[in-house]
Amino acid sequence: MNINLHIEQLILEGLPLTRNDRAVVQAAVEAELARLMTERGLGPSLQAGGAMPSMSAPGLQLTAGSTPAQMGQQIAQAVYGGIGQAEQGK
């Protein structure tokens, strides 16, 4: 099964990230989303394909010492959680 995910825009407000940090966060988000979708798959309504024009992910708390890679992993987990919530009709 091939899964293609396109995120046009990911808005991260209030994160003190440098240009270099942004690339690390992006790579971590991509890697963690790939891992989660590979291990857990997608809900039934997205398995046949589909698009979501927008979604809200659950809030997350980042600690002051979080690295950009850790931030990316947490962001990906929140995005995946948002897809799961949409799957359940929440």
CSV table of N, CA, C and O in Angstrom, one decimal:
chain,number,residue,atom,x,y,z
A,1,MET,N,0.9,-1.2,0.0
A,1,MET,CA,0.0,0.0,0.0
A,1,MET,C,0.9,1.2,0.0
A,1,MET,O,1.8,1.3,0.8
A,2,ASN,N,0.6,2.2,-0.9
A,2,ASN,CA,1.3,3.4,-0.9
A,2,ASN,C,0.4,4.5,-0.3
A,2,ASN,O,-0.8,4.6,-0.6
A,3,ILE,N,1.0,5.3,0.6
A,3,ILE,CA,0.3,6.5,1.2
A,3,ILE,C,1.0,7.7,0.7
A,3,ILE,O,2.2,7.8,0.9
A,4,ASN,N,0.3,8.6,0.1
A,4,ASN,CA,0.8,9.9,-0.2
A,4,ASN,C,0.2,11.0,0.6
A,4,ASN,O,-1.1,11.1,0.6
A,5,LEU,N,0.9,11.7,1.3
A,5,LEU,CA,0.4,12.8,2.2
A,5,LEU,C,1.0,14.1,1.8
A,5,LEU,O,2.3,14.2,1.7
A,6,HIS,N,0.2,15.1,1.5
A,6,HIS,CA,0.7,16.4,1.2
A,6,HIS,C,0.1,17.4,2.2
A,6,HIS,O,-1.1,17.5,2.3
A,7,ILE,N,1.0,18.0,2.9
A,7,ILE,CA,0.7,19.1,3.8
A,7,ILE,C,1.1,20.4,3.1
A,7,ILE,O,2.3,20.7,3.0
A,8,GLU,N,0.2,21.2,2.7
A,8,GLU,CA,0.5,22.4,2.0
A,8,GLU,C,1.1,23.5,3.0
A,8,GLU,O,2.1,24.1,2.6
A,9,GLN,N,0.5,23.6,4.1
A,9,GLN,CA,1.0,24.6,5.1
A,9,GLN,C,0.9,24.0,6.5
A,9,GLN,O,-0.2,23.5,6.9
A,10,LEU,N,1.9,24.2,7.3
A,10,LEU,CA,1.9,23.8,8.7
A,10,LEU,C,2.2,25.1,9.5
A,10,LEU,O,3.4,25.6,9.3
A,11,ILE,N,1.3,25.6,10.2
A,11,ILE,CA,1.5,26.9,10.9
A,11,ILE,C,2.0,26.6,12.3
A,11,ILE,O,1.2,25.9,13.1
A,12,LEU,N,3.1,27.1,12.7
A,12,LEU,CA,3.7,26.9,14.0
A,12,LEU,C,3.9,28.2,14.7
A,12,LEU,O,4.9,28.9,14.4
A,13,GLU,N,3.0,28.6,15.5
A,13,GLU,CA,3.1,30.0,16.1
A,13,GLU,C,3.8,29.9,17.4
A,13,GLU,O,3.6,29.0,18.2
A,14,GLY,N,4.6,30.9,17.7
A,14,GLY,CA,5.3,31.0,19.0
A,14,GLY,C,6.5,30.2,19.2
A,14,GLY,O,7.0,30.1,20.3
A,15,LEU,N,7.0,29.5,18.2
A,15,LEU,CA,8.2,28.7,18.3
A,15,LEU,C,9.4,29.5,17.9
A,15,LEU,O,9.4,30.0,16.8
A,16,PRO,N,10.4,29.6,18.8
A,16,PRO,CA,11.6,30.3,18.5
A,16,PRO,C,12.5,29.5,17.6
A,16,PRO,O,13.5,28.9,18.1
A,17,LEU,N,12.3,29.4,16.3
A,17,LEU,CA,13.1,28.5,15.4
A,17,LEU,C,13.9,29.4,14.5
A,17,LEU,O,13.4,30.3,13.9
A,18,THR,N,15.1,29.0,14.3
A,18,THR,CA,15.9,29.6,13.2
A,18,THR,C,15.6,28.9,11.9
A,18,THR,O,14.9,27.9,11.9
A,19,ARG,N,16.1,29.4,10.9
A,19,ARG,CA,15.9,28.8,9.5
A,19,ARG,C,16.4,27.4,9.5
A,19,ARG,O,15.8,26.5,9.0
A,20,ASN,N,17.6,27.2,10.1
A,20,ASN,CA,18.2,25.8,10.2
A,20,ASN,C,17.3,24.9,11.1
A,20,ASN,O,17.1,23.7,10.7
A,21,ASP,N,16.7,25.4,12.2
A,21,ASP,CA,15.8,24.6,13.0
A,21,ASP,C,14.6,24.2,12.2
A,21,ASP,O,14.1,23.1,12.4
A,22,ARG,N,14.1,25.1,11.4
A,22,ARG,CA,12.9,24.7,10.6
A,22,ARG,C,13.1,23.5,9.8
A,22,ARG,O,12.2,22.7,9.7
A,23,ALA,N,14.2,23.4,9.2
A,23,ALA,CA,14.5,22.2,8.3
A,23,ALA,C,14.6,21.0,9.2
A,23,ALA,O,14.1,19.9,8.7
A,24,VAL,N,15.1,21.1,10.4
A,24,VAL,CA,15.2,19.9,11.3
A,24,VAL,C,13.8,19.5,11.7
A,24,VAL,O,13.4,18.3,11.7
A,25,VAL,N,13.0,20.5,12.1
A,25,VAL,CA,11.6,20.2,12.5
A,25,VAL,C,10.8,19.6,11.3
A,25,VAL,O,10.1,18.6,11.5
A,26,GLN,N,11.0,20.1,10.1
A,26,GLN,CA,10.3,19.5,8.9
A,26,GLN,C,10.7,18.1,8.7
A,26,GLN,O,9.8,17.2,8.5
A,27,ALA,N,12.0,17.8,8.8
A,27,ALA,CA,12.5,16.4,8.5
A,27,ALA,C,11.9,15.5,9.6
A,27,ALA,O,11.5,14.4,9.3
A,28,ALA,N,11.9,16.0,10.9
A,28,ALA,CA,11.4,15.1,12.0
A,28,ALA,C,9.9,14.9,11.8
A,28,ALA,O,9.4,13.8,12.1
A,29,VAL,N,9.1,15.9,11.4
A,29,VAL,CA,7.7,15.7,11.2
A,29,VAL,C,7.5,14.7,10.1
A,29,VAL,O,6.6,13.8,10.3
A,30,GLU,N,8.2,14.8,9.0
A,30,GLU,CA,8.0,13.9,7.9
A,30,GLU,C,8.4,12.4,8.3
A,30,GLU,O,7.6,11.5,8.0
A,31,ALA,N,9.5,12.3,9.0
A,31,ALA,CA,9.9,10.9,9.5
A,31,ALA,C,8.9,10.3,10.5
A,31,ALA,O,8.6,9.1,10.4
A,32,GLU,N,8.4,11.1,11.4
A,32,GLU,CA,7.5,10.6,12.4
A,32,GLU,C,6.2,10.3,11.8
A,32,GLU,O,5.6,9.3,12.2
A,33,LEU,N,5.7,11.1,10.9
A,33,LEU,CA,4.4,10.8,10.3
A,33,LEU,C,4.5,9.5,9.4
A,33,LEU,O,3.6,8.7,9.4
A,34,ALA,N,5.6,9.4,8.7
A,34,ALA,CA,5.8,8.2,8.0
A,34,ALA,C,5.8,6.9,8.9
A,34,ALA,O,5.2,5.9,8.6
A,35,ARG,N,6.5,7.0,10.0
A,35,ARG,CA,6.6,5.9,10.9
A,35,ARG,C,5.2,5.6,11.5
A,35,ARG,O,4.8,4.4,11.5
A,36,LEU,N,4.4,6.6,11.9
A,36,LEU,CA,3.1,6.4,12.5
A,36,LEU,C,2.1,5.8,11.4
A,36,LEU,O,1.4,4.9,11.8
A,37,MET,N,2.2,6.3,10.2
A,37,MET,CA,1.3,5.8,9.2
A,37,MET,C,1.7,4.3,8.8
A,37,MET,O,0.8,3.5,8.5
A,38,THR,N,3.0,4.0,8.8
A,38,THR,CA,3.4,2.7,8.5
A,38,THR,C,3.0,1.7,9.6
A,38,THR,O,2.5,0.6,9.3
A,39,GLU,N,3.2,2.1,10.8
A,39,GLU,CA,2.9,1.2,12.0
A,39,GLU,C,1.4,1.1,12.3
A,39,GLU,O,0.9,0.1,12.6
A,40,ARG,N,0.7,2.2,12.1
A,40,ARG,CA,-0.8,2.3,12.6
A,40,ARG,C,-1.7,2.4,11.4
A,40,ARG,O,-2.9,2.3,11.6
A,41,GLY,N,-1.2,2.8,10.2
A,41,GLY,CA,-2.1,2.9,9.1
A,41,GLY,C,-3.0,4.1,9.2
A,41,GLY,O,-2.8,5.1,9.9
A,42,LEU,N,-4.1,4.1,8.4
A,42,LEU,CA,-5.0,5.2,8.3
A,42,LEU,C,-6.4,4.6,8.6
A,42,LEU,O,-6.7,3.4,8.5
A,43,GLY,N,-7.3,5.5,9.0
A,43,GLY,CA,-8.7,5.1,9.3
A,43,GLY,C,-9.4,4.7,8.0
A,43,GLY,O,-8.9,5.1,6.9
A,44,PRO,N,-10.5,4.0,8.1
A,44,PRO,CA,-11.2,3.5,7.0
A,44,PRO,C,-11.6,4.6,5.9
A,44,PRO,O,-11.5,4.3,4.8
A,45,SER,N,-12.0,5.7,6.4
A,45,SER,CA,-12.5,6.7,5.4
A,45,SER,C,-11.4,7.3,4.6
A,45,SER,O,-11.6,7.9,3.5
A,46,LEU,N,-10.1,7.2,5.0
A,46,LEU,CA,-9.0,7.7,4.3
A,46,LEU,C,-8.3,6.7,3.5
A,46,LEU,O,-7.5,6.9,2.6
A,47,GLN,N,-8.5,5.4,3.8
A,47,GLN,CA,-7.8,4.3,3.1
A,47,GLN,C,-8.1,4.3,1.6
A,47,GLN,O,-7.3,3.9,0.8
A,48,ALA,N,-9.3,4.6,1.2
A,48,ALA,CA,-9.7,4.6,-0.2
A,48,ALA,C,-9.3,5.9,-0.9
A,48,ALA,O,-9.5,6.1,-2.1
A,49,GLY,N,-8.7,6.8,-0.1
A,49,GLY,CA,-8.3,8.1,-0.7
A,49,GLY,C,-9.2,9.2,-0.2
A,49,GLY,O,-10.3,9.0,0.3
A,50,GLY,N,-8.7,10.4,-0.3
A,50,GLY,CA,-9.5,11.5,0.1
A,50,GLY,C,-8.7,12.7,0.4
A,50,GLY,O,-7.5,12.7,0.4
A,51,ALA,N,-9.3,13.8,0.7
A,51,ALA,CA,-8.6,15.0,1.0
A,51,ALA,C,-9.3,15.7,2.2
A,51,ALA,O,-10.5,15.6,2.4
A,52,MET,N,-8.5,16.4,3.0
A,52,MET,CA,-9.1,17.2,4.1
A,52,MET,C,-8.6,18.6,3.9
A,52,MET,O,-7.4,18.8,3.9
A,53,PRO,N,-9.5,19.5,3.6
A,53,PRO,CA,-9.1,20.9,3.3
A,53,PRO,C,-8.4,21.5,4.5
A,53,PRO,O,-7.5,22.4,4.3
A,54,SER,N,-8.7,21.1,5.7
A,54,SER,CA,-8.0,21.6,6.8
A,54,SER,C,-8.3,20.7,8.0
A,54,SER,O,-9.2,19.9,8.0
A,55,MET,N,-7.5,20.8,9.0
A,55,MET,CA,-7.7,20.1,10.3
A,55,MET,C,-7.0,20.8,11.4
A,55,MET,O,-6.1,21.5,11.2
A,56,SER,N,-7.6,20.6,12.6
A,56,SER,CA,-7.0,21.1,13.8
A,56,SER,C,-6.4,20.0,14.6
A,56,SER,O,-7.1,19.0,14.8
A,57,ALA,N,-5.2,20.1,14.9
A,57,ALA,CA,-4.5,19.1,15.7
A,57,ALA,C,-4.7,19.4,17.2
A,57,ALA,O,-4.8,20.6,17.5
A,58,PRO,N,-4.6,18.5,18.1
A,58,PRO,CA,-4.7,18.8,19.5
A,58,PRO,C,-3.5,19.6,19.9
A,58,PRO,O,-2.4,19.5,19.3
A,59,GLY,N,-3.7,20.5,20.9
A,59,GLY,CA,-2.6,21.3,21.4
A,59,GLY,C,-1.5,20.4,22.0
A,59,GLY,O,-1.7,19.3,22.3
A,60,LEU,N,-0.3,21.0,22.0
A,60,LEU,CA,0.8,20.2,22.6
A,60,LEU,C,1.6,21.2,23.5
A,60,LEU,O,1.7,22.4,23.2
A,61,GLN,N,2.2,20.6,24.5
A,61,GLN,CA,3.1,21.4,25.4
A,61,GLN,C,4.5,21.0,25.1
A,61,GLN,O,4.9,19.9,25.2
A,62,LEU,N,5.3,22.0,24.7
A,62,LEU,CA,6.7,21.7,24.4
A,62,LEU,C,7.5,22.3,25.6
A,62,LEU,O,7.2,23.4,26.1
A,63,THR,N,8.5,21.5,26.1
A,63,THR,CA,9.3,22.0,27.2
A,63,THR,C,10.4,22.9,26.7
A,63,THR,O,10.7,22.9,25.5
A,64,ALA,N,10.9,23.7,27.5
A,64,ALA,CA,11.9,24.7,27.2
A,64,ALA,C,13.1,24.1,26.6
A,64,ALA,O,13.8,24.6,25.7
A,65,GLY,N,13.5,22.9,27.0
A,65,GLY,CA,14.7,22.2,26.5
A,65,GLY,C,14.4,21.3,25.3
A,65,GLY,O,15.3,20.6,24.9
A,66,SER,N,13.3,21.4,24.7
A,66,SER,CA,13.0,20.5,23.5
A,66,SER,C,13.9,20.9,22.3
A,66,SER,O,14.0,22.0,22.0
A,67,THR,N,14.4,19.9,21.7
A,67,THR,CA,15.2,20.1,20.5
A,67,THR,C,14.3,20.2,19.3
A,67,THR,O,13.1,19.8,19.4
A,68,PRO,N,14.8,20.8,18.2
A,68,PRO,CA,13.9,20.9,17.0
A,68,PRO,C,13.4,19.5,16.6
A,68,PRO,O,12.3,19.4,16.1
A,69,ALA,N,14.2,18.5,16.7
A,69,ALA,CA,13.8,17.1,16.3
A,69,ALA,C,12.7,16.6,17.2
A,69,ALA,O,11.7,16.0,16.7
A,70,GLN,N,12.8,16.9,18.5
A,70,GLN,CA,11.8,16.5,19.4
A,70,GLN,C,10.5,17.2,19.1
A,70,GLN,O,9.4,16.7,19.2
A,71,MET,N,10.6,18.5,18.8
A,71,MET,CA,9.4,19.3,18.5
A,71,MET,C,8.7,18.7,17.2
A,71,MET,O,7.5,18.6,17.2
A,72,GLY,N,9.5,18.4,16.2
A,72,GLY,CA,9.0,17.8,15.0
A,72,GLY,C,8.2,16.5,15.3
A,72,GLY,O,7.1,16.2,14.7
A,73,GLN,N,8.8,15.6,16.2
A,73,GLN,CA,8.1,14.4,16.5
A,73,GLN,C,6.8,14.7,17.2
A,73,GLN,O,5.8,14.0,16.9
A,74,GLN,N,6.8,15.6,18.2
A,74,GLN,CA,5.5,15.9,18.9
A,74,GLN,C,4.5,16.5,17.9
A,74,GLN,O,3.3,16.2,18.0
A,75,ILE,N,4.9,17.4,17.0
A,75,ILE,CA,4.0,18.0,16.1
A,75,ILE,C,3.4,16.9,15.2
A,75,ILE,O,2.2,16.9,14.9
A,76,ALA,N,4.2,16.0,14.7
A,76,ALA,CA,3.7,14.9,13.9
A,76,ALA,C,2.7,14.0,14.6
A,76,ALA,O,1.7,13.6,14.1
A,77,GLN,N,3.0,13.7,15.9
A,77,GLN,CA,2.1,12.9,16.7
A,77,GLN,C,0.7,13.7,16.9
A,77,GLN,O,-0.3,13.1,16.8
A,78,ALA,N,0.8,15.0,17.0
A,78,ALA,CA,-0.4,15.8,17.1
A,78,ALA,C,-1.2,15.8,15.8
A,78,ALA,O,-2.4,15.6,15.8
A,79,VAL,N,-0.5,15.9,14.7
A,79,VAL,CA,-1.1,15.9,13.4
A,79,VAL,C,-1.8,14.5,13.2
A,79,VAL,O,-2.9,14.4,12.7
A,80,TYR,N,-1.1,13.4,13.5
A,80,TYR,CA,-1.6,12.1,13.3
A,80,TYR,C,-2.8,11.9,14.2
A,80,TYR,O,-3.8,11.3,13.8
A,81,GLY,N,-2.8,12.5,15.4
A,81,GLY,CA,-3.9,12.4,16.4
A,81,GLY,C,-5.1,13.2,15.8
A,81,GLY,O,-6.2,12.8,15.9
A,82,GLY,N,-4.8,14.3,15.1
A,82,GLY,CA,-5.9,15.0,14.4
A,82,GLY,C,-6.6,14.3,13.3
A,82,GLY,O,-7.8,14.3,13.1
A,83,ILE,N,-5.8,13.5,12.6
A,83,ILE,CA,-6.3,12.7,11.5
A,83,ILE,C,-7.2,11.6,12.2
A,83,ILE,O,-8.3,11.3,11.7
A,84,GLY,N,-6.7,11.0,13.3
A,84,GLY,CA,-7.5,10.0,14.0
A,84,GLY,C,-8.8,10.5,14.5
A,84,GLY,O,-9.8,9.9,14.4
A,85,GLN,N,-8.8,11.8,15.0
A,85,GLN,CA,-10.0,12.4,15.5
A,85,GLN,C,-11.0,12.6,14.4
A,85,GLN,O,-12.2,12.4,14.5
A,86,ALA,N,-10.5,13.1,13.2
A,86,ALA,CA,-11.3,13.3,12.1
A,86,ALA,C,-12.0,12.0,11.6
A,86,ALA,O,-13.1,11.9,11.2
A,87,GLU,N,-11.2,10.9,11.7
A,87,GLU,CA,-11.6,9.6,11.3
A,87,GLU,C,-12.8,9.2,12.2
A,87,GLU,O,-13.7,8.5,11.8
A,88,GLN,N,-12.8,9.5,13.5
A,88,GLN,CA,-13.8,9.1,14.4
A,88,GLN,C,-15.0,10.1,14.4
A,88,GLN,O,-15.9,9.9,15.2
A,89,GLY,N,-15.0,11.1,13.5
A,89,GLY,CA,-16.1,12.0,13.4
A,89,GLY,C,-16.1,13.0,14.5
A,89,GLY,O,-17.1,13.7,14.8
A,90,LYS,N,-15.0,13.3,15.2
A,90,LYS,CA,-14.9,14.3,16.3
A,90,LYS,C,-14.7,15.7,15.7
A,90,LYS,O,-14.1,15.9,14.7
